[in-house]
Backbone as a ProteinNet text record, in pm:
[ID]
protein_1_A
[PRIMARY]
XXXXXXXXXXXXXXXXXXXXXXXXXXXXXXXXXXXXXXXXXXXXXXXXXXXXXXXXXXXXXXXXXXXXXXXXXXXXXXXXXXXXXXXXXXXXXXXXXXXXXXXXXXXXXXXXXXXXXXXXXXXXXXXXXXXXXXXXXXXXXXXXXXXXXXXXXXXXXXXXXXXXXXXXXXXXXXXXXXXXXXXXXXXXXXXXXXXXXXXXXXXXXXXXXXXXXXXXXXXXXXXXXXXXXXXXXXXXXXXXXXXXXXXXXXXXXXXXXXXXX
[TERTIARY]
78.3	-1.4	88.4	209.1	298.6	318.7	289.3	303.3	168.3	69	-55.4	-38.5	-107.5	-100.2	-160.2	-95.8	-153.3	-292.2	-314	-440.8	-474.3	-605.8	-649.5	-772.2	-757.9	-865	-942.4	-1066.6	-1159.6	-1240.2	-1231.2	-1311.3	-1247.1	-1316.4	-1270.7	-1212.4	-1225.2	-1183.5	-1029.2	-978.9	-836.5	-808.4	-693	-669.6	-678.1	-759.2	-780.2	-645.6	-632.2	-515.9	-507.7	-625.6	-629.4	-546.1	-516.2	-437.9	-314.3	-276.9	-151.2	-30.2	80.1	200.8	326.2	429.6	562.2	627.8	609.8	686.6	611.4	477.5	396.2	312.6	311.6	233.7	100.9	-4.9	-145.2	-206.6	-243.5	-307.9	-453.7	-487.6	-623.1	-674.9	-781.7	-835.8	-977.8	-1031.4	-1167.5	-1264.3	-1205	-1288.7	-1194.3	-1256.9	-1177.7	-1085	-1123.4	-1030.8	-904.4	-895.1	-768.1	-666.8	-717.3	-630.1	-575.7	-592.2	-553.8	-448.3	-347.9	-264.3	-337.6	-337.5	-421.1	-348.6	-421.2	-375.9	-247.6	-233.8	-107.8	14	-15.4	87.5	134.6	34.7	64.9	157.1	120.5	193.7	335.2	344.3	478.3	566.9	515.6	596.3	630.2	541.8	574.3	688.8	684.2	786.6	924.5	925.3	1050.7	1106.8	1024	1064.1	1113.5	1047.5	1098.6	1229.7	1249.1	1377.4	1486.1	1454.7	1560.5	1598.4	1498.4	1519.3	1607.4	1585.1	1667.1	1815.8	1827.7	1956.7	2036.1	1962.9	2023.4	2077.3	2004.4	2044.9	2154.9	2187.7	2286.7	2427.2	2522.8	2658.9	2722.3	2662.8	2722	2678.6	2593.1	2557.4	2672.4	2685.9	2804.7	2766.4	2636	2591.2	2652.3	2677.2	2731.5	2633.4	2683.7	2587.7	2483.4	2529.4	2430.7	2318.2	2365.8	2264.8	2166.5	2228.8	2142.7	2043.8	2077.2	1986.2	1871.8	1908.3	1805	1707.8	1767.6	1687.1	1602.3	1656.3	1578.2	1463.7	1488.8	1378.8	1272.3	1311.2	1212.1	1138.6	1207.8	1145.3	1040.9	1072.6	990.4	866	887.6	772.7	682.9	745.7	664.3	582.3	642.9	577.5	459.8	483.3	371.1	257.8	291.4	186.8	109.9	184.4	109.5	15.7	59.2	-21.8	-146.1	-125.9	-236.4	-334.2	-279.3	-362.2	-445.8	-377.8	-452.6	-563.8	-539.4	-653.1	-766.1	-726.8	-838.7	-919.3	-849.6	-915.7	-1004	-955.6	-1034.6	-1153.2	-1138.6	-1250.5	-1358.2	-1316.2	-1410.9	-1489	-1418.4	-1478.2	-1565.1	-1527.1	-1593.6	-1687.2	-1670.7	-1746.3	-1897.4	-1968.7	-2118.5	-2167.3	-2280.4	-2340.3	-2488.2	-2555.3	-2700.1	-2735.4	-2634.5	-2656.4	-2683.9	-2790.9	-2830.6	-2777.8	-2683.8	-2629.4	-2710.4	-2717.8	-2800.2	-2720.9	-2802	-2743	-2696.5	-2600.9	-2539.5	-2380	-2312.9	-2175.2	-2108.9	-2167.2	-2122.6	-2149	-2265.3	-2301.8	-2206.4	-2160.1	-2072.2	-1927.8	-1884.7	-1760.7	-1764.3	-1875.6	-1888.6	-1876.1	-1940.8	-1935	-1790.1	-1721.5	-1587.7	-1502	-1516.4	-1441.6	-1481	-1602	-1635	-1566.1	-1561.3	-1492.6	-1344.1	-1276.5	-1134.1	-1104.4	-1188.7	-1172.1	-1185.1	-1286	-1310.2	-1195.8	-1136.1	-1021.4	-901.2	-894.3	-780.9	-671.9	-695.2	-597.3	-566.2	-441.5	-403.1	-414.4	-472	-487.6	-569.3	-525.6	-587.9	-695	-682	-767.9	-824	-954.5	-1023.7	-1100.2	-1070.6	-1121.7	-1214.9	-1336.1	-1435.2	-1494.3	-1549.3	-1612.9	-1752.5	-1846.7	-1974.3	-1985.3	-1982.2	-1983.1	-2129	-2140	-2271.9	-2329.6	-2261.1	-2313.5	-2284.6	-2223.9	-2196.8	-2321.5	-2434.1	-2557.3	-2583.4	-2557.8	-2589.9	-2735.1	-2798.2	-2935.4	-3015.8	-3151.3	-3241.6	-3179.2	-3146.6	-3072.3	-3154.2	-3282.4	-3355.2	-3371.8	-3409.8	-3430.6	-3299.5	-3195.1	-3059.5	-3007.1	-3011.5	-2958.4	-3035.6	-3164.3	-3243.2	-3195.6	-3172.9	-3129.8	-2990.7	-2900.9	-2761.4	-2744.3	-2817.5	-2811.3	-2874.3	-2976.7	-3035.3	-2928.9	-2856.1	-2750.8	-2646.6	-2601.8	-2496.5	-2555.2	-2673.4	-2735.1	-2750.7	-2800.9	-2825.9	-2692.1	-2588.6	-2465.6	-2390.3	-2387.5	-2316.9	-2396.1	-2522.1	-2606.9	-2574.6	-2567	-2539.8	-2402.6	-2304.7	-2170.3	-2156.2	-2219.9	-2209.6	-2280.6	-2391.2	-2460	-2382	-2316.9	-2230.3	-2112.1	-2047.2	-1934.8	-1974.5	-2088.6	-2133.5	-2159.1	-2221.6	-2252.5	-2126.1	-2019.6	-1898.7	-1797.1	-1844.9	-1758.3	-1660.3	-1672.8	-1570.9	-1621	-1742.4	-1797.9	-1714.4	-1668	-1597.1	-1456.6	-1400.7	-1275.6	-1267.8	-1387.6	-1398.1	-1471.5	-1414.1	-1480.2	-1506	-1629.7	-1661.8	-1677.8	-1591.7	-1593	-1636.1	-1736.4	-1781.7	-1765.2	-1710.7	-1687.7	-1701.4	-1725	-1744.7	-1624.2	-1598.3	-1489.9	-1527.5	-1657.9	-1710.2	-1848.3	-1888.5	-2022.6	-2110.8	-2230.6	-2321.5	-2361.9	-2395.3	-2444.5	-2585.4	-2627.3	-2764	-2877.4	-2847	-2945.9	-2952.7	-3076.9	-3089	-3060.5	-2992.6	-2970.3	-3090.7	-3073.8	-3182.7	-3213.8	-3128.9	-3160.5	-3207.1	-3258.1	-3311.2	-3201.3	-3077.7	-2968.5	-2902.8	-2781.5	-2697.3	-2563.6	-2482.2	-2345.9	-2248.7	-2123.9	-2030.3	-2026.4	-2024.7	-2016.4	-1901.8	-1904.7	-1791.7	-1814.8	-1893.2	-1918.5	-2003.9	-1982.3	-2058.9	-2047.5	-2137.9	-2133.5	-2035.7	-1987.1	-1905.3	-1977.7	-1977.5	-2041.4	-1946.5	-1957.1	-1871.3	-1963	-1940.7	-2021.3	-1932.4	-1981.6	-1904.8	-1927.6	-1890.4	-1911.8	-1832.4	-1723.7	-1645.7	-1678.4	-1768.5	-1801.9	-1911.4	-1888.4	-1994.1	-2101.4	-2221.5	-2337.6	-2372.9	-2424.6	-2469.4	-2416.5	-2450.1	-2405.9	-2307	-2185.5	-2082.6	-2082.7	-2095	-2111.3	-2258.3	-2274.5	-2408.2	-2471.9	-2604.3	-2672.6	-2636.7	-2608.2	-2562.4	-2693.3	-2673.2	-2779.9	-2794.5	-2918.9	-2945.8	-2966.8	-2944.4	-2962.4	-2825.2	-2759	-2626.1	-2513.1	-2489.6	-2407	-2277.4	-2181.8	-2058	-2049.1	-2082.2	-2092.1	-2169.2	-2285.1	-2380.9	-2353.4	-2240.3	-2210	-2241.4	-2265.8	-2282.9	-2146.4	-2155	-2034.7	-2002.9	-1876.6	-1845.2	-1834.4	-1867.1	-1856.3	-1727	-1683.5	-1556.8	-1471	-1342	-1244	-1237.6	-1248.5	-1250.7	-1119.7	-1008.1	-879.3	-872	-974.7	-979.4	-1038.5	-1127	-1184.7	-1074.8	-1001.3	-889.5	-788.7	-755.6	-659.9	-711.1	-835.4	-896.4	-895	-933.5	-923.9	-783.8	-696.3	-553.8	-492.4	-508.1	-444.3	-520	-651.5	-728.7	-758.3	-796.5	-839.5	-726.4	-648.5	-534.4	-402.9	-394.1	-268.1	-157.4	-179.1	-75.2	-40.8	72.1	124.7	61.6	-0.3	-80.7	-11.8	82.2	132.2	194.1	273.4	343	237.6	132.8	31.5	-51.5	-86.3	-187.3	-98.5	30.3	107.1	99.4	23.5	13.4	-62.9	-69.9	-145.8	-287.2	-379.9	-523.8	-586.1	-674.3	-742.2	-834.1	-819.7	-896.2	-1040.6	-1132.5	-1270.4	-1300.9	-1394.8	-1435.1	-1529	-1475.3	-1562.1	-1574.7	-1483.8	-1481.6	-1490.7	-1546.1	-1570.2	-1442.7
-126.8	-4.3	123.3	112.5	226.3	302.2	227	293.4	354.9	355.3	418.3	568.4	625.2	767.6	846	958.9	1031.3	1096.5	1133.2	1196.4	1154.2	1158.7	1113.5	1206.4	1247.4	1324.9	1236	1224.1	1152.6	1248.8	1226.5	1314.2	1345.1	1399	1430.5	1567.3	1645.4	1783.4	1794.6	1905.9	1935.1	1934.1	1882.6	1865.4	2001.6	2005.4	2133.1	2173.7	2304.9	2358.7	2330.1	2299.5	2268.4	2147.9	2057.4	1942.7	1937.1	2051.9	2058.2	2065.7	2009.9	2007.9	2011.5	2072.5	2074.8	1939.3	1869.3	1759.3	1627.4	1630.8	1506.5	1499	1385.8	1374	1313.4	1391.7	1341.5	1302.9	1173.1	1127.2	1171.2	1193.9	1218.7	1100.6	1033.5	914.7	938	890.6	907.9	794.3	676.8	566.9	461.2	374.2	275.9	195.7	159.2	66.2	134.2	270.4	337	322.8	294.9	285.3	144.5	62.7	-77.5	-110.9	-189.3	-248.3	-368.8	-375.6	-483.1	-618.3	-722.8	-858	-903.6	-895.3	-941.7	-852.3	-721.9	-629	-649.9	-670.7	-696.7	-818.2	-925	-1052	-1044.9	-977.7	-959.8	-868.4	-763.6	-674.8	-757.9	-825.2	-902.6	-1008.4	-1071.9	-1167.4	-1104.9	-981	-910.7	-866.1	-826.8	-786.2	-906.9	-1018.1	-1138	-1189.8	-1175.7	-1211.8	-1120.4	-993.4	-898.7	-926.8	-963.7	-989	-1116.2	-1220	-1335.9	-1311.9	-1227.4	-1190.1	-1112.5	-1025.3	-942.5	-1024.2	-1137.1	-1218.5	-1326.2	-1335.8	-1434.8	-1385.3	-1468.3	-1429.4	-1358.9	-1381.9	-1331.5	-1182.3	-1132.8	-989.6	-892.3	-813.8	-733.6	-583.4	-549.8	-412.3	-327.7	-205	-106.8	-73.4	-8.5	24.2	118.2	218.1	321	255.2	167.3	92.2	11.4	-56.4	-140.5	-53.2	61.8	153.1	197	233.7	279.2	156.6	48.9	-68.8	-114	-110.7	-153.9	-52.8	78.6	179.6	150.5	122	93.8	-35.2	-137.3	-259.4	-237.4	-163	-139.4	-55.8	51.4	132.5	53	-24.9	-105.8	-214.7	-279.9	-379.6	-318.8	-200.1	-129.2	-95.8	-58.8	-20.9	-148.6	-257.6	-386.7	-421.4	-411.9	-444.2	-360.3	-226.2	-142.5	-167.2	-197.4	-234.9	-361	-453.1	-573.1	-548.8	-464.5	-426.9	-359.7	-275.3	-203.2	-306.8	-397.3	-504.2	-582.6	-622.8	-705.7	-626.7	-489	-409.2	-401.7	-391.8	-384.7	-524.8	-630.3	-764.3	-811	-775.1	-830.5	-729.8	-603.9	-500.2	-513.5	-511.9	-510.6	-403.5	-349.6	-244.6	-239.6	-212.1	-195.6	-48.4	35.4	183.7	205.5	265.3	290.6	431.7	427.5	558.3	610.9	748.7	800.3	777.8	767.3	745.3	875.7	939.5	1061.6	1045.4	1134.9	1122.1	1138.8	1223.1	1246.5	1120.1	1062.1	936.6	821.7	817.5	712.1	738.7	861	901.5	859.6	888.2	862.3	715.3	634.6	487.1	439	492.7	448.2	487.6	599.8	638.1	533.8	500.8	400	268.7	227.9	100.8	109.3	220.3	238.9	237	311.4	316.1	171.5	97.2	-31.7	-123.9	-95.4	-187	-177.1	-80	-61.7	24.3	105.4	198.8	303.7	345.1	444.6	591.4	606.1	737.8	818.7	945.7	1028.6	1119.5	1164.1	1264.2	1216.7	1216.2	1194.3	1316.5	1366.6	1499.5	1479.7	1536.2	1526.8	1664.3	1690.5	1816	1798.5	1896.8	1908.6	2049.3	2052	2174	2221.1	2345.5	2400.2	2506	2539.5	2642	2783.4	2806.1	2943.5	2993.9	3019.5	3050.9	3192.5	3258.5	3406.2	3423.4	3314.3	3326.3	3201.4	3217.9	3117.6	3028.1	3089.8	3024.9	2921.7	2956.2	2876.4	2730.3	2707.5	2573.9	2490.8	2567.2	2500	2462.7	2550.8	2521.3	2402.9	2402.8	2291	2155.6	2151.1	2022.7	1985	2085.9	2055.1	2019.5	2088.8	2060.9	1920.6	1882.3	1748.5	1643.2	1669.8	1572.2	1561.7	1669.5	1670.1	1597.6	1630.7	1573.5	1422.8	1376.4	1232.3	1155.1	1210.2	1137.1	1134.3	1244.5	1245.1	1161.5	1164.2	1073.5	931.9	885	750.1	713.8	800.1	770.3	751.7	844.4	835.2	707.2	674.4	549.9	427.8	428.3	321.7	302.5	416.5	405	359.8	407.6	359	206.6	158.7	17.7	-68.8	-14.8	-93.5	-58.1	20.3	46.1	154.7	241.4	344.4	485.2	502.9	637.1	724.3	660.1	741.3	784.5	729.2	767.7	843.4	887	963.2	1095.1	1193.5	1326.4	1381.2	1411.6	1463.3	1614.4	1692.5	1837.1	1887.5	1977.3	2035	2190	2243.1	2386.1	2432.7	2567.4	2628.7	2715.6	2738.1	2833	2977.7	3003.7	3133.4	3136.4	3252.3	3264	3332.2	3375.3	3445.4	3575.9	3674.1	3798.6	3786.6	3870.7	3869.1	3905.9	4023.3	4074.9	3990.1	3975.7	3901.5	3998.2	3943.6	4026.6	4024.7	4088.4	4101.7	3972.9	3868.3	3741.5	3628.6	3671.8	3578.6	3486.6	3541	3470.8	3564	3523.9	3603.6	3598.6	3705.7	3717.1	3668.4	3661.2	3610.6	3701.1	3637.5	3704.7	3665.7	3696.3	3667.1	3548	3565	3458.1	3344.9	3229.2	3111.5	3005.5	2906.1	2798	2691.3	2616.4	2489.8	2389.2	2257.2	2145.9	2042.1	1995	1875.7	1772.4	1645.8	1539.4	1418.5	1329	1200.6	1171.5	1045	1003.7	1077.9	1143.3	1214.8	1366.8	1410.4	1553.6	1586.4	1701.2	1747.3	1818.7	1772.9	1818.1	1961.8	2042.4	2172.2	2279	2401.8	2511.4	2593.2	2621.9	2699	2840.8	2944.9	3077.7	3120.7	3248.3	3307.4	3305.7	3304.5	3315.9	3457.5	3456.6	3587	3678.3	3803.9	3905.8	3925.8	3940.4	3976.9	4127.2	4203.2	4349.1	4418.9	4360.2	4418.7	4359.4	4427.6	4372.1	4454.7	4393	4460.8	4479.3	4589.9	4616.5	4514.8	4482	4393.2	4245.3	4215.2	4075.2	4042.7	3913.2	3868.5	3893.4	3925.1	3935.5	3792.5	3751.9	3619.4	3625.9	3515.9	3501.8	3435	3332.5	3254.1	3255.3	3275.7	3269.7	3125.4	3108.1	2968.1	2897.1	2977.7	2917	2852.1	2895.2	2834	2695.2	2677.7	2541.9	2451.1	2501.8	2419.9	2385.4	2484.2	2461.2	2357.8	2351.1	2253.8	2114.3	2109	1973.5	1925.8	2010.9	1976.5	1920.8	1997.5	1967.2	1864.2	1882.3	1796.7	1667.6	1667.1	1549	1466.2	1543.9	1481.2	1474.6	1550.2	1548.3	1618.4	1717.1	1784.7	1922.2	1964.1	2100.8	2204.1	2307.8	2388.4	2519.9	2576.5	2704.4	2705.9	2602	2596	2588.2	2519.1	2491.9	2621.6	2687.1	2801.5	2930	2925.5	3057.1	3129.4	3085.1	3154.6	3058.6	3100.3	3017.3	3072.6	2983.4	3019.8	2949.5	3012.1	2951.1	2841	2730.9	2610	2615.4	2539.9	2534.9	2401.1	2391.2	2261.8	2187.2	2137.9	2076.1	1924.1	1867.7	1717.6	1676.1	1556.7	1499.3	1462.7
4.7	-1.2	-1	24.8	30.2	-100.1	-215.6	-346.5	-390.2	-315	-360.4	-374.9	-476.8	-497.2	-374.1	-339.2	-220.1	-251.9	-376.6	-412.5	-556.5	-590.7	-717.4	-762.5	-888.7	-945.7	-1044.6	-1026.4	-1109.9	-1196.6	-1332.4	-1421.7	-1553.2	-1645.7	-1781.7	-1787	-1679	-1680.2	-1668.4	-1700.6	-1674.7	-1519.4	-1481.4	-1338.3	-1262	-1156.3	-1076.6	-1018.8	-1007.1	-940	-781.9	-734.2	-588.1	-550.9	-649.4	-614.2	-695.9	-757.5	-830.2	-727	-770.6	-681.6	-765.7	-709.1	-769.7	-753.5	-637.9	-598.2	-603.7	-605.3	-598.5	-720.7	-792.2	-911.7	-874.5	-910.3	-883.2	-1010.4	-1032.3	-1160.5	-1171.6	-1299.3	-1337.3	-1423	-1374.9	-1448.4	-1470.3	-1582.8	-1618.2	-1562.2	-1552.8	-1503.5	-1433.3	-1364.5	-1281.3	-1359.3	-1487	-1571.6	-1599.4	-1605.3	-1631.5	-1517.4	-1402.7	-1283.6	-1264.3	-1361.6	-1348.2	-1453	-1413.2	-1522.5	-1583.6	-1713.7	-1776.8	-1753.1	-1757.4	-1711.1	-1771.2	-1903.1	-1964.6	-1923.4	-1918.6	-1881.9	-1744.2	-1656	-1512.9	-1490.8	-1558.6	-1541	-1602.9	-1714.9	-1775.1	-1691.7	-1638.5	-1556.6	-1425	-1366	-1248.9	-1272.5	-1392.9	-1428.3	-1437.7	-1505.1	-1513.9	-1376.8	-1292.3	-1164.5	-1076	-1092.3	-1023.9	-1078.3	-1206.9	-1269.3	-1217.8	-1208.9	-1165.2	-1019.1	-934.1	-792.1	-778.6	-862.1	-860.4	-898.5	-1000.7	-1042.3	-943.8	-870.7	-768.2	-650.8	-621.7	-508.7	-548.4	-678.7	-718.7	-693.5	-673.3	-646.1	-771.1	-886	-1011.8	-1035.9	-950.5	-971.7	-973	-1074.3	-1086.5	-1103.6	-1100.6	-1122.3	-1020	-1049.1	-956.5	-846.8	-733.9	-628.6	-673	-757.9	-803.9	-891.9	-972.4	-1061.5	-975	-880.8	-788.6	-718	-668.3	-597.3	-695.4	-810.6	-905.8	-948.7	-971.8	-1010.9	-893.6	-769.5	-655.3	-631.6	-658.1	-645	-750.3	-874.4	-982.4	-946.7	-885.8	-853.5	-744.7	-647.8	-536.3	-577.6	-653.8	-708.2	-798.8	-886.9	-976.7	-911.5	-807.7	-730.7	-660.5	-603.7	-538.1	-628.6	-754.8	-851.2	-888.9	-905	-938	-825.9	-703	-583.9	-582.4	-606.8	-606.8	-715.6	-836.1	-945.8	-916.6	-850.2	-817.7	-718.9	-622.8	-528	-595.2	-696.3	-771.4	-851.8	-915	-993.3	-896.2	-790	-691	-647.1	-624.8	-581	-692.4	-814.8	-926.2	-943.3	-904.1	-932	-813.7	-689.4	-574.2	-495.6	-534.5	-453.6	-478.7	-369	-372.9	-277.8	-304.3	-220.9	-235.2	-117.1	-128	-157.8	-152.6	-176.5	-327	-360.1	-501.3	-536	-630.8	-679	-787.7	-807	-917	-1044.5	-1156	-1291.6	-1344.8	-1274.9	-1317.2	-1316.6	-1384.7	-1384.7	-1247.3	-1164.8	-1028.2	-943.5	-971.9	-905.3	-928.7	-1049.5	-1086.4	-1027.9	-1028	-962.2	-812.6	-749.4	-601.3	-582.1	-671.1	-652.7	-666.8	-766.8	-784.1	-661	-601.5	-484.7	-370.1	-356.1	-253.1	-272.9	-403.4	-435.3	-402.5	-431.1	-410.5	-257.9	-181.9	-35.3	27	-24.4	31.6	-8.7	-123.3	-168.3	-84.6	6.8	103	48.8	-48.5	-99.9	16.3	19.5	120.4	69.2	-49.2	-107.5	-6.4	27.1	123.2	67.5	-55.8	-116	-248.1	-256.5	-387.6	-428.4	-546.8	-587.5	-705.6	-702.6	-811.2	-827.2	-942.8	-976.5	-1028.6	-998.1	-1057.1	-1128.2	-1255.4	-1327.5	-1352.3	-1389.1	-1434.3	-1348.4	-1233	-1140.7	-1184.3	-1290.9	-1330.1	-1407.9	-1323.4	-1372.3	-1371.8	-1486.6	-1501.5	-1557.8	-1591.5	-1648.1	-1610.1	-1589.1	-1561.9	-1446.9	-1340.8	-1227.4	-1152.3	-1114.4	-1018.3	-1062.4	-1179.1	-1230	-1231.6	-1287	-1301.5	-1165	-1074	-935.6	-871.7	-890.3	-834.2	-888.9	-1012.7	-1073.6	-1027.4	-1032.9	-989.8	-835.9	-755.6	-613.7	-583.3	-662.9	-646.7	-686.8	-795.2	-835.5	-731.4	-678.2	-574.5	-450.3	-402.8	-283.1	-293.9	-408	-432.3	-427.9	-490	-505.5	-374.3	-299.9	-175.5	-70.2	-76.5	15.9	-11.2	-139.4	-170.5	-121.2	-138.3	-96.2	49.9	130.9	276.5	325.9	263.8	304.9	274.3	164.3	116	210.1	234.9	327.1	467.1	510.4	646.4	653.5	537.7	533.1	528	481	469.5	585.4	681.6	796	774.7	678.3	655.3	687.1	726.2	746.7	839.5	951.7	1057.1	1011.5	903.7	862.5	730.7	679.1	559.9	582.7	535.6	540.6	404	370.5	232.6	253	170.9	178.7	43.9	45	-70.8	-73.7	-170.7	-184.7	-326.2	-342.8	-474.1	-497.3	-625.6	-666	-653.1	-645.1	-632.2	-568.8	-512.2	-449.2	-562.4	-512.5	-606.2	-535.1	-619.2	-564.7	-517.9	-430.1	-382	-482.7	-543.8	-636.3	-766.3	-815.8	-945.5	-1068.1	-1162.6	-1284.6	-1376.7	-1494.3	-1587.7	-1656.4	-1639.4	-1702.7	-1610.2	-1496.3	-1397.4	-1346.1	-1332.5	-1274.8	-1176.2	-1130.7	-1043.8	-1094.7	-1065.7	-1111.3	-1002	-1026.2	-928.3	-805.1	-692.9	-566.6	-477.1	-347.9	-261.6	-174.3	-75.8	26.8	-21.7	35.8	-6.3	98.6	94.3	196.1	161.5	261.5	248	331.7	277.7	339.6	374.5	500.2	541.9	592.5	562	618.7	635	723.2	755.8	899.4	937.7	1073.5	1181.2	1138.5	1241.1	1244.2	1163.3	1158.7	1263.8	1331.7	1421.6	1336.5	1361.8	1284.7	1336.5	1244	1281	1178.7	1210.4	1127.2	1210.2	1141.6	1200.4	1134.8	1218.1	1172.4	1166.7	1158.7	1161.6	1024.7	1015.8	887.5	830.9	706.1	635.2	627	637.4	626.5	476	434.5	293.8	273.7	381.7	373	409.6	497.9	540.1	448.4	330.9	229.5	215.5	147	116.8	-37.4	-85.1	-238.6	-304.9	-253.3	-310.1	-281.7	-205.5	-173.7	-30.7	4.6	136.8	211.5	334.5	418.1	476.1	455.1	502.5	656.5	719.2	862.1	902.1	818.4	849.4	725.7	754.5	643.4	596	461.6	411.4	441.1	463.9	492.6	631.1	722.6	845.1	835.2	738.6	717.1	661.7	565.8	513.6	620.3	704.6	808.6	905.3	935.1	1023.2	957.6	831.3	766.4	751.1	716.1	697.2	824.9	934.7	1061.3	1150.9	1164.3	1246.6	1183.6	1055.6	983.7	922.3	843.1	767.7	844.4	952.8	1034.2	957.5	884	806.9	873.9	837.2	879.4	776.6	834	752.3	703.7	774	741.8	612.2	573.9	442.4	326.3	350.7	249.7	228	340.1	332.4	332.2	359.2	357.7	486.7	586.7	715.8	816.2	943.5	1037.3	1049.6	1053.4	1065.2	1178.3	1254.4	1364.1	1319	1377.2	1339.9	1405.2	1360.8	1395.6	1459.7	1549.7	1611.3	1516.3	1410.2	1307	1327	1398.3	1412.5	1551	1569.5	1702	1771.4
[MASK]
+++++++++++++++++++++++++++++++++++++++++++++++++++++++++++++++++++++++++++++++++++++++++++++++++++++++++++++++++++++++++++++++++++++++++++++++++++++++++++++++++++++++++++++++++++++++++++++++++++++++++++++++++++++++++++++++++++++++++++++++++++++++++++++++++++++

């Protein structure tokens, strides 16, 4: 499990900047099959690695120390990849669930995440997107459809994780790239705004609303006034949930919130 990727983006979109890194490569895959080494390739690679291991242990091994270190690194990484691929294959073949996922792209992504978590991968972050919220026109009907898609998919995921005993170790965090303005525009939509909600759910999350309800009359240049700095939520998730150091990631120290049990 040591070779599992630390984060994974599922989707057809370009990889989000939120999980971009200079030092760690985060793969983007469209479907579960892309995350697996195919049968013949997996067996061939395993045979090559076993042959190399046998040669390394023989008294005739004459490779230099540097070559040995490089080959050993490749062998270890490739073996981990094969093991991870096998767990993914096993997950796809043996996974069963009573949770009924919606027949939407987001629903399929959530089901894939549940399969990968149940397969025992040590991946810490799974990232998915739901597009379409940039509603400058005819907003009410579009928002209703999109929020229903989001709600149904997340509900199915949480129920699935709970049924498989994973709910207490998974936190689902939902955020938007932008808020909406309060006033409706001439096209029955709203333009980009500042403040917006964030949603966290999971067995380890404290239920309730953090922060006050935003005023619809006390505005800042037409925008809602935020109650909590979103970086406080990130700091809380990073430090309390993921056990990471936050100042390097966020560029400063932010007060954490009592979001977890």
